[in-house]
Coordinates of C-alpha atoms (C1' of nucleotides) in Angstrom, one line a residue:
Chain A
M15 CA -32.0 -4.3 -27.3
S16 CA -33.3 -4.0 -23.7
K17 CA -31.3 -3.3 -21.1
G18 CA -31.7 -5.2 -17.8
L19 CA -32.3 -8.5 -17.1
P20 CA -35.2 -9.8 -15.3
K21 CA -34.7 -9.6 -11.9
R22 CA -33.5 -12.7 -9.9
S23 CA -36.1 -12.2 -7.2
E24 CA -39.2 -11.9 -9.6
N25 CA -38.9 -14.5 -12.1
Y26 CA -36.1 -16.5 -11.8
S27 CA -36.3 -19.3 -14.7
E28 CA -36.5 -16.2 -17.4
W29 CA -33.9 -14.3 -15.2
Y30 CA -31.7 -17.8 -15.8
N31 CA -33.1 -18.2 -19.3
E32 CA -31.9 -14.3 -20.5
I33 CA -28.3 -14.6 -19.2
V34 CA -27.6 -17.8 -21.0
K35 CA -29.0 -15.9 -24.4
R36 CA -27.8 -12.7 -23.5
A37 CA -24.2 -13.4 -22.6
E38 CA -24.6 -15.6 -25.6
L39 CA -23.8 -19.0 -24.3
A40 CA -26.3 -21.0 -25.7
E41 CA -29.8 -21.0 -27.7
N42 CA -32.4 -22.4 -28.5
S43 CA -32.0 -24.8 -31.8
A44 CA -34.7 -25.2 -34.5
V45 CA -34.7 -28.8 -33.2
R46 CA -36.9 -29.5 -30.1
G47 CA -34.9 -29.7 -27.4
C48 CA -31.8 -29.2 -28.4
M49 CA -29.6 -26.4 -28.1
V50 CA -26.5 -24.6 -30.2
I51 CA -23.9 -23.6 -27.6
K52 CA -22.3 -20.3 -29.2
P53 CA -18.7 -19.9 -28.8
Y54 CA -18.5 -17.9 -25.4
G55 CA -20.5 -20.8 -23.9
F56 CA -18.1 -23.7 -25.6
A57 CA -15.2 -21.5 -24.6
I58 CA -16.2 -21.7 -21.1
W59 CA -17.2 -25.4 -21.1
E60 CA -13.9 -26.0 -22.9
K61 CA -11.4 -24.6 -20.3
M62 CA -13.5 -27.1 -17.8
Q63 CA -13.0 -29.6 -20.1
R64 CA -9.7 -29.1 -19.8
A65 CA -9.5 -28.7 -16.2
L66 CA -10.9 -32.5 -16.2
D67 CA -9.3 -33.8 -18.5
D68 CA -5.5 -32.9 -16.8
M69 CA -7.8 -34.9 -13.8
F70 CA -9.0 -37.6 -15.3
K71 CA -5.3 -38.2 -16.9
E72 CA -3.3 -37.3 -13.3
T73 CA -4.9 -39.8 -11.9
G74 CA -4.4 -42.7 -14.6
H75 CA -7.1 -42.0 -17.1
Q76 CA -6.4 -42.8 -21.1
N77 CA -10.0 -41.1 -23.2
A78 CA -11.1 -43.5 -25.7
Y79 CA -13.8 -43.0 -28.1
F80 CA -17.3 -45.2 -28.6
P81 CA -19.8 -45.4 -30.7
L82 CA -22.9 -43.3 -30.7
F83 CA -25.0 -46.1 -32.0
V84 CA -26.2 -48.7 -29.3
P85 CA -27.2 -52.0 -30.9
K86 CA -30.7 -52.5 -29.5
S87 CA -29.7 -56.6 -28.2
F88 CA -27.0 -54.7 -26.2
L89 CA -29.0 -52.3 -24.2
E90 CA -31.0 -55.2 -23.3
K91 CA -28.4 -57.2 -21.3
E92 CA -27.8 -55.5 -18.4
E93 CA -32.0 -56.4 -17.1
E94 CA -32.1 -52.8 -14.5
H95 CA -30.2 -50.7 -17.0
A96 CA -32.4 -51.5 -19.8
S97 CA -35.4 -51.0 -17.9
G98 CA -34.4 -47.8 -16.7
F99 CA -33.3 -45.8 -19.3
A100 CA -36.4 -47.7 -22.0
K101 CA -38.5 -44.6 -22.0
E102 CA -36.0 -42.1 -23.2
C103 CA -34.5 -43.6 -25.9
A104 CA -34.2 -42.4 -29.6
V105 CA -34.5 -45.4 -32.0
V106 CA -32.7 -45.9 -35.5
T107 CA -35.1 -47.9 -37.3
H108 CA -33.7 -46.9 -41.5
Y109 CA -30.9 -46.0 -42.6
R110 CA -31.7 -44.3 -46.0
L111 CA -34.2 -41.7 -47.1
K112 CA -35.7 -41.3 -51.0
T113 CA -37.2 -38.9 -52.9
N114 CA -41.4 -38.5 -52.1
P115 CA -43.1 -40.4 -55.7
N116 CA -45.5 -38.7 -54.9
G117 CA -44.0 -34.7 -55.2
K118 CA -41.6 -33.0 -53.1
G119 CA -39.3 -34.0 -50.2
L120 CA -38.1 -36.8 -49.0
I121 CA -39.6 -39.9 -47.1
V122 CA -38.0 -43.3 -45.3
D123 CA -37.1 -45.6 -47.9
E124 CA -39.4 -48.8 -46.3
N125 CA -37.0 -51.0 -48.3
A126 CA -34.5 -49.7 -46.1
K127 CA -35.4 -51.0 -42.3
L128 CA -32.5 -52.2 -40.2
E129 CA -32.8 -55.9 -38.6
E130 CA -32.6 -54.5 -35.5
E131 CA -32.4 -51.6 -34.5
L132 CA -29.7 -48.9 -33.0
I133 CA -30.3 -47.2 -30.1
V134 CA -28.7 -43.8 -29.8
R135 CA -26.4 -44.0 -26.5
P136 CA -28.2 -42.6 -23.5
T137 CA -24.9 -43.5 -22.0
S138 CA -22.2 -45.9 -22.8
E139 CA -21.9 -49.5 -20.5
A140 CA -23.5 -51.3 -23.2
V141 CA -21.4 -50.9 -25.5
I142 CA -18.2 -49.7 -23.5
W143 CA -19.3 -53.1 -21.7
N144 CA -19.3 -55.1 -24.8
A145 CA -15.6 -54.1 -25.8
Y146 CA -14.4 -55.0 -22.7
K147 CA -14.5 -57.9 -23.4
G148 CA -12.5 -58.4 -25.7
W149 CA -10.2 -56.2 -23.9
I150 CA -9.5 -58.2 -20.3
Q151 CA -8.5 -61.3 -20.3
S152 CA -5.7 -61.8 -17.6
W153 CA -5.5 -59.9 -14.6
R154 CA -2.5 -58.2 -16.0
D155 CA -4.9 -55.8 -17.9
L156 CA -6.7 -54.9 -15.2
P157 CA -7.4 -52.0 -13.7
L158 CA -8.8 -50.7 -16.9
L159 CA -9.6 -46.8 -16.8
I160 CA -11.0 -45.3 -19.6
N161 CA -12.7 -42.0 -20.3
Q162 CA -14.6 -40.7 -23.4
W163 CA -16.1 -37.6 -24.4
A164 CA -18.9 -37.8 -26.1
N165 CA -22.5 -36.4 -26.6
V166 CA -25.6 -38.3 -25.6
V167 CA -29.6 -38.3 -26.0
R168 CA -32.5 -39.1 -23.5
W169 CA -35.4 -38.2 -24.8
E170 CA -36.4 -36.5 -21.8
M171 CA -39.9 -34.7 -21.7
R172 CA -39.1 -31.6 -20.7
T173 CA -36.3 -29.6 -21.8
R174 CA -34.5 -26.5 -19.8
I175 CA -31.3 -24.8 -21.1
F176 CA -28.0 -26.5 -20.3
L177 CA -29.9 -28.2 -17.5
R178 CA -31.8 -30.1 -19.2
T179 CA -31.7 -31.0 -23.0
T180 CA -32.5 -33.9 -25.2
E181 CA -28.7 -34.0 -26.3
F182 CA -26.0 -33.4 -24.3
L183 CA -22.3 -33.7 -24.0
W184 CA -20.2 -35.1 -21.0
Q185 CA -18.0 -38.0 -20.5
E186 CA -17.9 -41.1 -19.1
G187 CA -15.1 -42.5 -17.7
H188 CA -16.1 -46.3 -17.1
T189 CA -13.2 -49.0 -15.4
A190 CA -13.2 -52.2 -14.9
H191 CA -10.7 -53.5 -12.0
A192 CA -9.6 -57.0 -10.7
T193 CA -11.5 -56.3 -6.9
K194 CA -14.7 -55.1 -5.6
D195 CA -12.5 -52.8 -3.4
E196 CA -10.8 -51.5 -5.9
A197 CA -13.8 -50.6 -7.5
V198 CA -15.4 -49.1 -4.5
E199 CA -11.9 -46.8 -4.3
E200 CA -12.3 -45.7 -7.9
T201 CA -15.8 -44.6 -7.5
N202 CA -15.4 -42.9 -4.4
K203 CA -11.8 -41.6 -6.1
M204 CA -13.4 -40.3 -9.0
L205 CA -16.7 -38.8 -6.6
G206 CA -13.7 -36.5 -5.2
V207 CA -12.3 -35.3 -8.3
Y208 CA -15.8 -33.8 -9.0
A209 CA -16.5 -32.4 -5.8
T210 CA -12.7 -30.8 -6.2
F211 CA -13.7 -29.4 -9.8
A212 CA -16.5 -28.1 -8.4
E213 CA -15.1 -25.7 -5.1
E214 CA -11.6 -25.0 -6.6
W215 CA -12.3 -24.3 -10.9
M216 CA -16.7 -23.5 -10.3
A217 CA -16.5 -22.4 -6.9
L218 CA -19.1 -24.8 -6.3
P219 CA -19.2 -26.5 -2.6
V220 CA -20.5 -29.5 -3.4
I221 CA -21.9 -32.2 -0.9
K222 CA -20.6 -35.3 -1.7
G223 CA -23.0 -38.4 -0.7
A224 CA -24.5 -41.5 -2.1
K225 CA -27.9 -41.7 -3.6
T226 CA -31.2 -43.9 -2.3
E227 CA -32.0 -46.7 -4.0
N228 CA -35.4 -44.7 -5.8
E229 CA -32.6 -42.6 -6.9
R230 CA -29.7 -44.6 -8.0
F231 CA -28.4 -45.5 -11.7
A232 CA -30.4 -48.2 -13.5
G233 CA -27.6 -51.6 -13.4
A234 CA -25.3 -49.8 -10.5
E235 CA -25.0 -50.9 -7.3
D236 CA -24.1 -47.6 -5.6
T237 CA -24.3 -44.1 -7.3
L238 CA -22.5 -40.9 -5.8
C239 CA -23.6 -38.0 -5.9
I240 CA -22.0 -34.0 -5.2
E241 CA -25.0 -31.7 -5.1
G242 CA -24.8 -27.9 -5.8
L243 CA -27.9 -25.5 -4.1
M244 CA -29.0 -23.0 -6.4
Q245 CA -29.4 -19.3 -5.6
D246 CA -33.3 -20.2 -6.1
G247 CA -32.8 -22.6 -3.0
K248 CA -33.0 -25.7 -5.9
A249 CA -31.0 -28.7 -5.9
L250 CA -28.8 -29.7 -8.9
Q251 CA -26.8 -32.8 -8.9
C252 CA -23.8 -31.3 -10.2
G253 CA -21.6 -35.1 -10.7
T254 CA -22.7 -39.1 -10.6
S255 CA -20.1 -42.1 -10.0
H256 CA -21.0 -45.3 -10.1
F257 CA -20.4 -48.5 -8.6
L258 CA -21.3 -51.4 -11.1
G259 CA -20.4 -54.0 -9.1
Q260 CA -20.6 -57.3 -11.2
N261 CA -23.7 -56.3 -12.9
F262 CA -22.6 -55.3 -16.7
A263 CA -19.6 -57.7 -16.1
K264 CA -22.0 -60.5 -15.3
S265 CA -24.5 -59.6 -18.4
F266 CA -21.7 -59.0 -20.7
D267 CA -19.2 -61.8 -19.7
V268 CA -16.4 -59.8 -18.8
Q269 CA -13.4 -62.4 -16.7
F270 CA -10.0 -62.4 -16.5
V271 CA -8.0 -64.9 -15.0
N272 CA -6.8 -64.4 -11.1
K273 CA -2.8 -65.1 -10.3
E274 CA -4.4 -67.8 -8.6
N275 CA -5.2 -69.1 -12.3
Q276 CA -9.0 -69.4 -11.8
L277 CA -11.5 -67.0 -13.2
E278 CA -13.4 -64.2 -12.2
Y279 CA -15.8 -61.2 -13.4
V280 CA -14.0 -58.3 -12.9
W281 CA -15.1 -54.9 -11.3
G282 CA -16.5 -52.1 -12.9
T283 CA -17.1 -48.5 -12.2
S284 CA -18.9 -45.5 -13.9
W285 CA -19.0 -41.5 -13.5
G286 CA -19.6 -38.7 -15.9
V287 CA -20.7 -35.0 -14.9
S288 CA -22.2 -33.1 -18.3
T289 CA -22.8 -29.6 -20.2
R290 CA -25.7 -29.5 -16.9
L291 CA -22.7 -28.2 -15.2
M292 CA -22.9 -25.0 -17.5
G293 CA -26.2 -24.4 -15.8
A294 CA -24.9 -25.3 -12.6
L295 CA -21.8 -22.4 -12.8
I296 CA -24.3 -19.5 -13.9
M297 CA -27.2 -20.4 -11.0
A298 CA -24.7 -20.6 -8.4
H299 CA -23.1 -17.7 -9.1
S300 CA -24.5 -15.2 -11.6
D301 CA -26.7 -12.2 -10.4
D302 CA -29.0 -9.0 -11.7
Q303 CA -26.0 -7.4 -13.9
G304 CA -25.5 -10.5 -15.7
L305 CA -22.6 -13.7 -15.6
V306 CA -20.5 -14.0 -12.7
L307 CA -17.5 -16.4 -13.8
P308 CA -14.7 -17.8 -11.6
P309 CA -11.5 -16.4 -13.3
K310 CA -10.4 -19.8 -13.8
L311 CA -13.2 -20.8 -16.0
A312 CA -13.4 -17.6 -17.5
P313 CA -13.0 -17.4 -21.2
I314 CA -11.5 -13.8 -20.8
Q315 CA -9.5 -12.6 -17.3
V316 CA -8.9 -9.2 -17.6
V317 CA -10.9 -7.2 -20.5
I318 CA -9.3 -3.1 -20.8
V319 CA -11.2 -0.9 -22.2
P320 CA -9.7 2.7 -23.6
I321 CA -11.2 5.8 -23.0
Y322 CA -11.0 8.5 -24.8
R323 CA -11.5 10.9 -27.4
A324 CA -9.3 11.5 -30.5
E325 CA -7.3 8.9 -32.8
E326 CA -4.3 10.1 -31.3
D327 CA -5.1 9.2 -28.1
L328 CA -5.9 6.2 -28.6
A329 CA -2.6 5.2 -30.1
K330 CA -0.9 7.0 -26.4
I331 CA -3.6 4.8 -24.4
T332 CA -2.6 1.6 -26.2
K333 CA 1.7 2.4 -26.6
R334 CA 1.3 2.5 -23.4
I335 CA -1.2 -0.5 -22.3
E336 CA 0.8 -3.0 -25.2
P337 CA 3.8 -3.7 -22.2
V338 CA 0.6 -4.6 -19.9
V339 CA -1.0 -6.8 -22.3
K340 CA 2.1 -8.5 -22.8
E341 CA 3.2 -9.0 -19.4
L342 CA -0.7 -10.5 -18.6
K343 CA -0.4 -12.5 -21.3
S344 CA 2.7 -14.6 -20.2
K345 CA 1.7 -15.0 -16.7
G346 CA -0.5 -17.3 -18.6
I347 CA -4.1 -14.9 -17.8
S348 CA -6.0 -14.8 -20.4
V349 CA -6.2 -11.0 -21.0
K350 CA -8.4 -8.7 -23.8
Y351 CA -7.5 -5.7 -25.3
D352 CA -10.3 -4.0 -26.5
D353 CA -9.9 -1.2 -28.8
D354 CA -12.9 -1.6 -31.1
D355 CA -14.0 1.8 -32.1
K356 CA -17.7 0.7 -33.0
Y357 CA -19.1 0.7 -29.1
K358 CA -18.0 3.5 -26.7
P359 CA -16.9 3.0 -23.2
G360 CA -20.0 2.7 -21.3
Y361 CA -21.9 0.0 -24.0
K362 CA -18.4 -2.1 -23.6
F363 CA -18.5 -1.7 -19.6
A364 CA -22.2 -3.1 -19.4
E365 CA -21.7 -6.3 -21.9
Y366 CA -18.8 -7.1 -20.3
E367 CA -20.0 -7.4 -17.0
L368 CA -23.3 -8.9 -18.6
R369 CA -20.0 -12.2 -19.6
G370 CA -19.5 -12.2 -16.2
V371 CA -15.2 -10.8 -17.3
P372 CA -13.8 -11.0 -13.6
V373 CA -11.6 -8.7 -13.8
R374 CA -11.9 -4.7 -16.3
L375 CA -9.6 -2.1 -17.0
G376 CA -10.3 1.5 -18.1
I377 CA -7.6 3.9 -18.9
G378 CA -8.0 7.2 -20.2
M379 CA -6.3 10.5 -21.1
R380 CA -6.5 11.4 -17.4
D381 CA -4.7 7.8 -15.9
L382 CA -1.7 8.4 -18.5
E383 CA -1.3 11.9 -17.0
N384 CA -1.7 10.4 -13.7
G385 CA 0.4 7.3 -14.1
T386 CA -2.8 5.0 -13.2
I387 CA -5.9 2.9 -14.3
E388 CA -9.2 1.8 -13.0
V389 CA -9.8 -1.6 -11.6
A390 CA -12.9 -3.0 -11.3
R391 CA -14.0 -6.2 -10.0
R392 CA -17.0 -8.3 -11.4
D393 CA -17.5 -10.3 -8.3
T394 CA -18.3 -7.2 -6.0
L395 CA -18.6 -4.8 -8.9
S396 CA -16.7 -2.4 -7.2
K397 CA -14.1 -0.3 -9.1
E398 CA -10.9 1.7 -7.5
P399 CA -7.9 3.6 -9.6
R400 CA -4.6 1.9 -8.9
S401 CA -1.6 3.1 -9.8
I402 CA -0.2 1.0 -12.7
E403 CA 3.0 0.2 -11.6
G404 CA 2.7 -3.3 -10.6
I405 CA -0.5 -3.8 -12.0
V406 CA 0.3 -6.6 -13.2
E407 CA 1.5 -8.6 -10.1
Y408 CA -1.7 -7.2 -8.2
I409 CA -3.8 -8.1 -11.0
E410 CA -2.6 -11.7 -10.1
T411 CA -3.2 -12.0 -6.4
L412 CA -6.6 -10.5 -7.1
L413 CA -7.6 -13.0 -9.4
D414 CA -6.8 -15.1 -7.3
K415 CA -9.0 -13.0 -4.6
I416 CA -12.4 -12.8 -7.0
Q417 CA -12.1 -16.8 -7.0
S418 CA -12.5 -17.6 -3.6
N419 CA -14.3 -15.1 -3.1
I420 CA -16.7 -16.0 -5.2
Y421 CA -16.7 -19.8 -3.7
Q422 CA -16.7 -17.9 -0.2
K423 CA -19.7 -16.1 -1.1
A424 CA -21.3 -19.8 -2.3
F425 CA -20.5 -21.4 0.6
K426 CA -21.7 -18.1 2.8
F427 CA -25.2 -18.8 1.0
R428 CA -25.1 -22.5 1.1
E429 CA -24.9 -22.7 5.1
E430 CA -27.3 -19.9 5.5
N431 CA -30.1 -21.8 3.4
T432 CA -29.0 -25.2 5.2
F433 CA -31.5 -26.3 8.1
K434 CA -31.4 -29.0 10.2
V435 CA -35.5 -30.1 11.1
D436 CA -37.0 -32.1 13.2
T437 CA -40.8 -32.6 13.5
W438 CA -43.0 -32.9 9.8
E439 CA -44.5 -29.0 9.9
E440 CA -41.0 -27.8 10.3
F441 CA -40.4 -29.9 7.0
Q442 CA -43.3 -28.6 5.3
T443 CA -42.5 -25.3 5.8
Q444 CA -39.2 -24.8 4.9
I445 CA -39.6 -27.3 1.8
E446 CA -41.6 -23.9 0.2
T447 CA -38.1 -21.3 1.1
G448 CA -36.0 -23.9 -0.7
G449 CA -32.6 -24.8 0.7
F450 CA -30.9 -28.5 2.0
I451 CA -32.9 -30.1 4.5
L452 CA -31.2 -32.1 7.0
A453 CA -33.3 -35.0 8.1
H454 CA -34.1 -38.1 9.8
W455 CA -35.1 -40.6 7.5
D456 CA -36.2 -44.0 8.2
G457 CA -34.7 -45.8 5.4
T458 CA -37.3 -47.0 3.1
S459 CA -38.5 -46.3 -0.1
E460 CA -41.9 -45.7 0.6
T461 CA -41.3 -42.7 3.0
E462 CA -39.1 -41.2 0.5
E463 CA -42.0 -41.6 -2.1
K464 CA -45.0 -40.6 0.3
I465 CA -42.4 -37.1 1.7
K466 CA -42.1 -37.1 -2.8
A467 CA -45.3 -36.7 -3.1
E468 CA -46.3 -34.2 -0.4
T469 CA -43.6 -32.1 -0.8
K470 CA -42.1 -32.6 -4.2
A471 CA -39.1 -32.9 -2.1
T472 CA -36.3 -35.6 -2.9
I473 CA -33.6 -37.2 -1.2
R474 CA -30.7 -35.7 -2.6
C475 CA -28.1 -37.9 -0.7
I476 CA -26.9 -39.5 2.3
P477 CA -24.3 -37.4 3.3
F478 CA -20.5 -38.6 3.6
D479 CA -19.2 -35.7 5.8
E480 CA -22.3 -34.9 8.1
E481 CA -21.4 -36.3 11.4
K482 CA -23.5 -39.6 12.1
E483 CA -26.4 -38.8 14.7
S484 CA -29.3 -41.0 15.7
G485 CA -32.8 -39.3 15.5
N486 CA -36.3 -39.8 14.2
C487 CA -37.2 -40.3 11.1
V488 CA -39.3 -37.2 10.3
Y489 CA -42.0 -38.5 8.7
T490 CA -42.7 -41.4 10.5
G491 CA -40.9 -41.6 13.9
E492 CA -39.3 -44.5 13.0
P493 CA -35.6 -44.5 14.5
S494 CA -32.9 -42.9 12.3
K495 CA -29.5 -43.7 12.0
Q496 CA -27.9 -40.1 10.4
R497 CA -29.5 -37.4 9.0
V498 CA -30.1 -37.2 5.3
V499 CA -30.2 -34.1 2.8
F500 CA -33.5 -33.3 1.2
A501 CA -34.4 -30.3 -1.0
R502 CA -36.2 -29.8 -3.9
A503 CA -34.0 -30.5 -7.3
Y504 CA -34.2 -29.3 -10.9
Chain B
rC18 C1' -49.2 -35.9 -22.2
rG19 C1' -52.4 -32.6 -18.9
rG20 C1' -52.6 -26.8 -17.4
rG21 C1' -51.8 -22.0 -19.0
rG22 C1' -49.8 -18.6 -22.8
rC23 C1' -48.1 -16.7 -27.1
rG24 C1' -46.5 -16.4 -33.4
rU25 C1' -47.4 -9.8 -37.2
rA26 C1' -39.4 -6.7 -39.1
rG27 C1' -32.9 -10.0 -37.0
rC28 C1' -34.8 -9.1 -31.4
rA29 C1' -39.5 -7.0 -28.2
rC30 C1' -43.9 -6.0 -29.1
rA31 C1' -48.9 -2.9 -30.6
rG32 C1' -52.4 -3.3 -34.0
rC33 C1' -57.7 -8.3 -34.0
rC34 C1' -62.8 -6.8 -29.2
rU35 C1' -65.6 -3.3 -34.0
rG36 C1' -63.2 -6.5 -41.7
rG37 C1' -60.7 -1.3 -44.8
rU38 C1' -53.2 1.7 -47.0
rA39 C1' -48.7 -3.2 -42.1
rG40 C1' -47.0 0.5 -37.9
rU41 C1' -43.7 1.6 -32.9
rG42 C1' -39.0 1.1 -30.3
rC43 C1' -34.4 -1.7 -30.4
rG44 C1' -31.0 -3.2 -34.1
rC45 C1' -29.3 -3.1 -39.1
rA46 C1' -26.7 1.1 -43.4
rC47 C1' -24.9 5.5 -44.6
rG48 C1' -23.5 10.9 -43.1
rG49 C1' -22.2 14.1 -39.2
rU50 C1' -21.9 15.4 -34.3
rU51 C1' -20.2 11.8 -29.9
rU52 C1' -16.7 9.3 -26.4
rG53 C1' -14.5 8.0 -18.0
rG54 C1' -21.4 3.3 -16.8
rG55 C1' -25.9 1.2 -22.6
rA56 C1' -24.5 8.8 -27.4
rC57 C1' -27.3 11.9 -30.6
rC58 C1' -29.6 14.0 -35.1
rG59 C1' -30.4 13.0 -39.7
rU60 C1' -32.0 9.5 -44.0
rG61 C1' -32.8 4.7 -45.2
rA62 C1' -33.3 -0.5 -46.0
rG63 C1' -36.5 -4.8 -43.8
rG64 C1' -42.9 -8.0 -43.7
rU65 C1' -45.8 -14.4 -47.9
rC66 C1' -48.9 -10.9 -40.4
rG67 C1' -46.8 -19.7 -38.5
rC68 C1' -49.6 -23.0 -42.3
rA69 C1' -54.3 -24.7 -45.0
rA70 C1' -59.2 -24.2 -45.8
rG71 C1' -63.4 -21.3 -44.9
rU72 C1' -66.7 -16.9 -45.0
rU73 C1' -67.0 -12.2 -47.3
rC74 C1' -66.4 -7.3 -52.6
rG75 C1' -61.9 -7.3 -49.0
rA76 C1' -59.1 -11.0 -43.4
rA77 C1' -53.0 -9.3 -39.8
rU78 C1' -58.2 -9.0 -37.3
rC79 C1' -64.1 -13.9 -38.0
rU80 C1' -64.6 -19.1 -38.2
rU81 C1' -62.2 -24.5 -38.2
rG82 C1' -58.2 -27.0 -38.7
rC83 C1' -52.7 -28.1 -38.5
rC84 C1' -47.7 -27.1 -36.9
rG85 C1' -44.7 -24.8 -33.7
rC86 C1' -42.6 -22.3 -29.3
rC87 C1' -42.5 -21.2 -24.4
rC88 C1' -43.8 -21.0 -18.8
rC89 C1' -46.1 -24.8 -15.2
rG90 C1' -46.6 -30.0 -13.7
rA91 C1' -45.5 -35.6 -14.3
rC92 C1' -40.4 -38.0 -15.9
rC93 C1' -34.6 -37.6 -15.2
rA94 C1' -28.2 -35.9 -15.8

RNA sequence: CGGGGCGUAGCACAGCCUGGUAGUGCGCACGGUUUGGGACCGUGAGGUCGCAAGUUCGAAUCUUGCCGCCCCGACCA
């Protein structure tokens, strides 16, 4: 195995691909555009799932599961939705194979053609709203707050591991409400959940905002999003929350009887985050030594590497360290004592760095004599000897410190790469160096498209937390009420 | 779908121009010495050279066709 990773500064996408492979997060599979998520990568995803799932439950949602297949007629019902997804759908047309009568192999049995094609879900609004029709009769059935963890398929032209794969894993929340206000509130609330998750768990600062009409989800009245900034200066959409209005309720005829005994269409929302977050996690924090994981999402938070020559020395080290391991575990810290004799310490150090383990402890005979242990931090790549007394408490606070340091670093990076731009010349120059550009926009799709055609920059969102400030569109000079966020994006 | 690159051992690649015994490094197996930042020595295993056809006494190498992968763009979470 060649040792160093490619440098981020030299070839960012190669660095990204290598880190995914070498840290054993995932690999490209034999199936074009689809990935194999390996155990270490999946362990991170499981931690994300757990944290998010807990947050969904806390906000009153329940999990359920809906079918993989969507009858074409369901998908067609909401027109915008249908045309939005039409060009990226996998279609099932037959239900049987047979052995090739002309020789070896299997062929599609033409006699087993489906009467109606089934679409492999690109998202589940259609199946779910079809089911909701049967679930909702009265205002007493509302709100209906459902989430599902599932895989979806979108036949993208070009794929990139974790960031855009043909099949990906995600969670999709689908809720139904009696009033518009309640649905809008739900849309906002879940965007807030995503932002909290991104910032507190992934240590990734995000901008909350609304998508422009061009970037809106097919079938939604309003699409909200969180946008993160990656180390190469490109933006990555990390989560979306849609206010669906009554679009799906009308298309699937989901009505309820209100307290006044009148029939009304329900109001809907849907929201999701996907395995793309794995890509965000990698690209936001990692360095040229490998992955850097925030402690809250690290499958292994602390690794302990014994350094010894003789078997007896290992036994002594093990005896000394065992109570520490036990105590760390009792505090809920995931710790690995790596006494594997097949690899040398130096190899292990490099390996755990590559895998982003936040804290590494090294302990050898010298430490046993001195009552010390070496503490190495992944985020700063620094190390120092500490007294082994009180080490557990020290590590507990250190993990918190690392979590917030990683966030602060990402936050600082974003601050340094966010620019207010007021002239078109400046815009064109700045977009080349990357980052978020805050600029005025006249609010028209035409301008948005022209800017995209000329610079490849898109409006990532109309931010919620930026102060409202009037000005003139950076492209047309027309009046504008507030700055929007431009960037080149993944 | 356009533009570029590449398919040779598990991985990374050389060999191809100029046809003639299939190689190197890493990894793997075994033995020994090692172990505080990716150890070293020795021995060994491992290949229908992407697939198919053609040219030739002879093809990894030349020709044609096909397949696959990666990167850059258009599309997108």
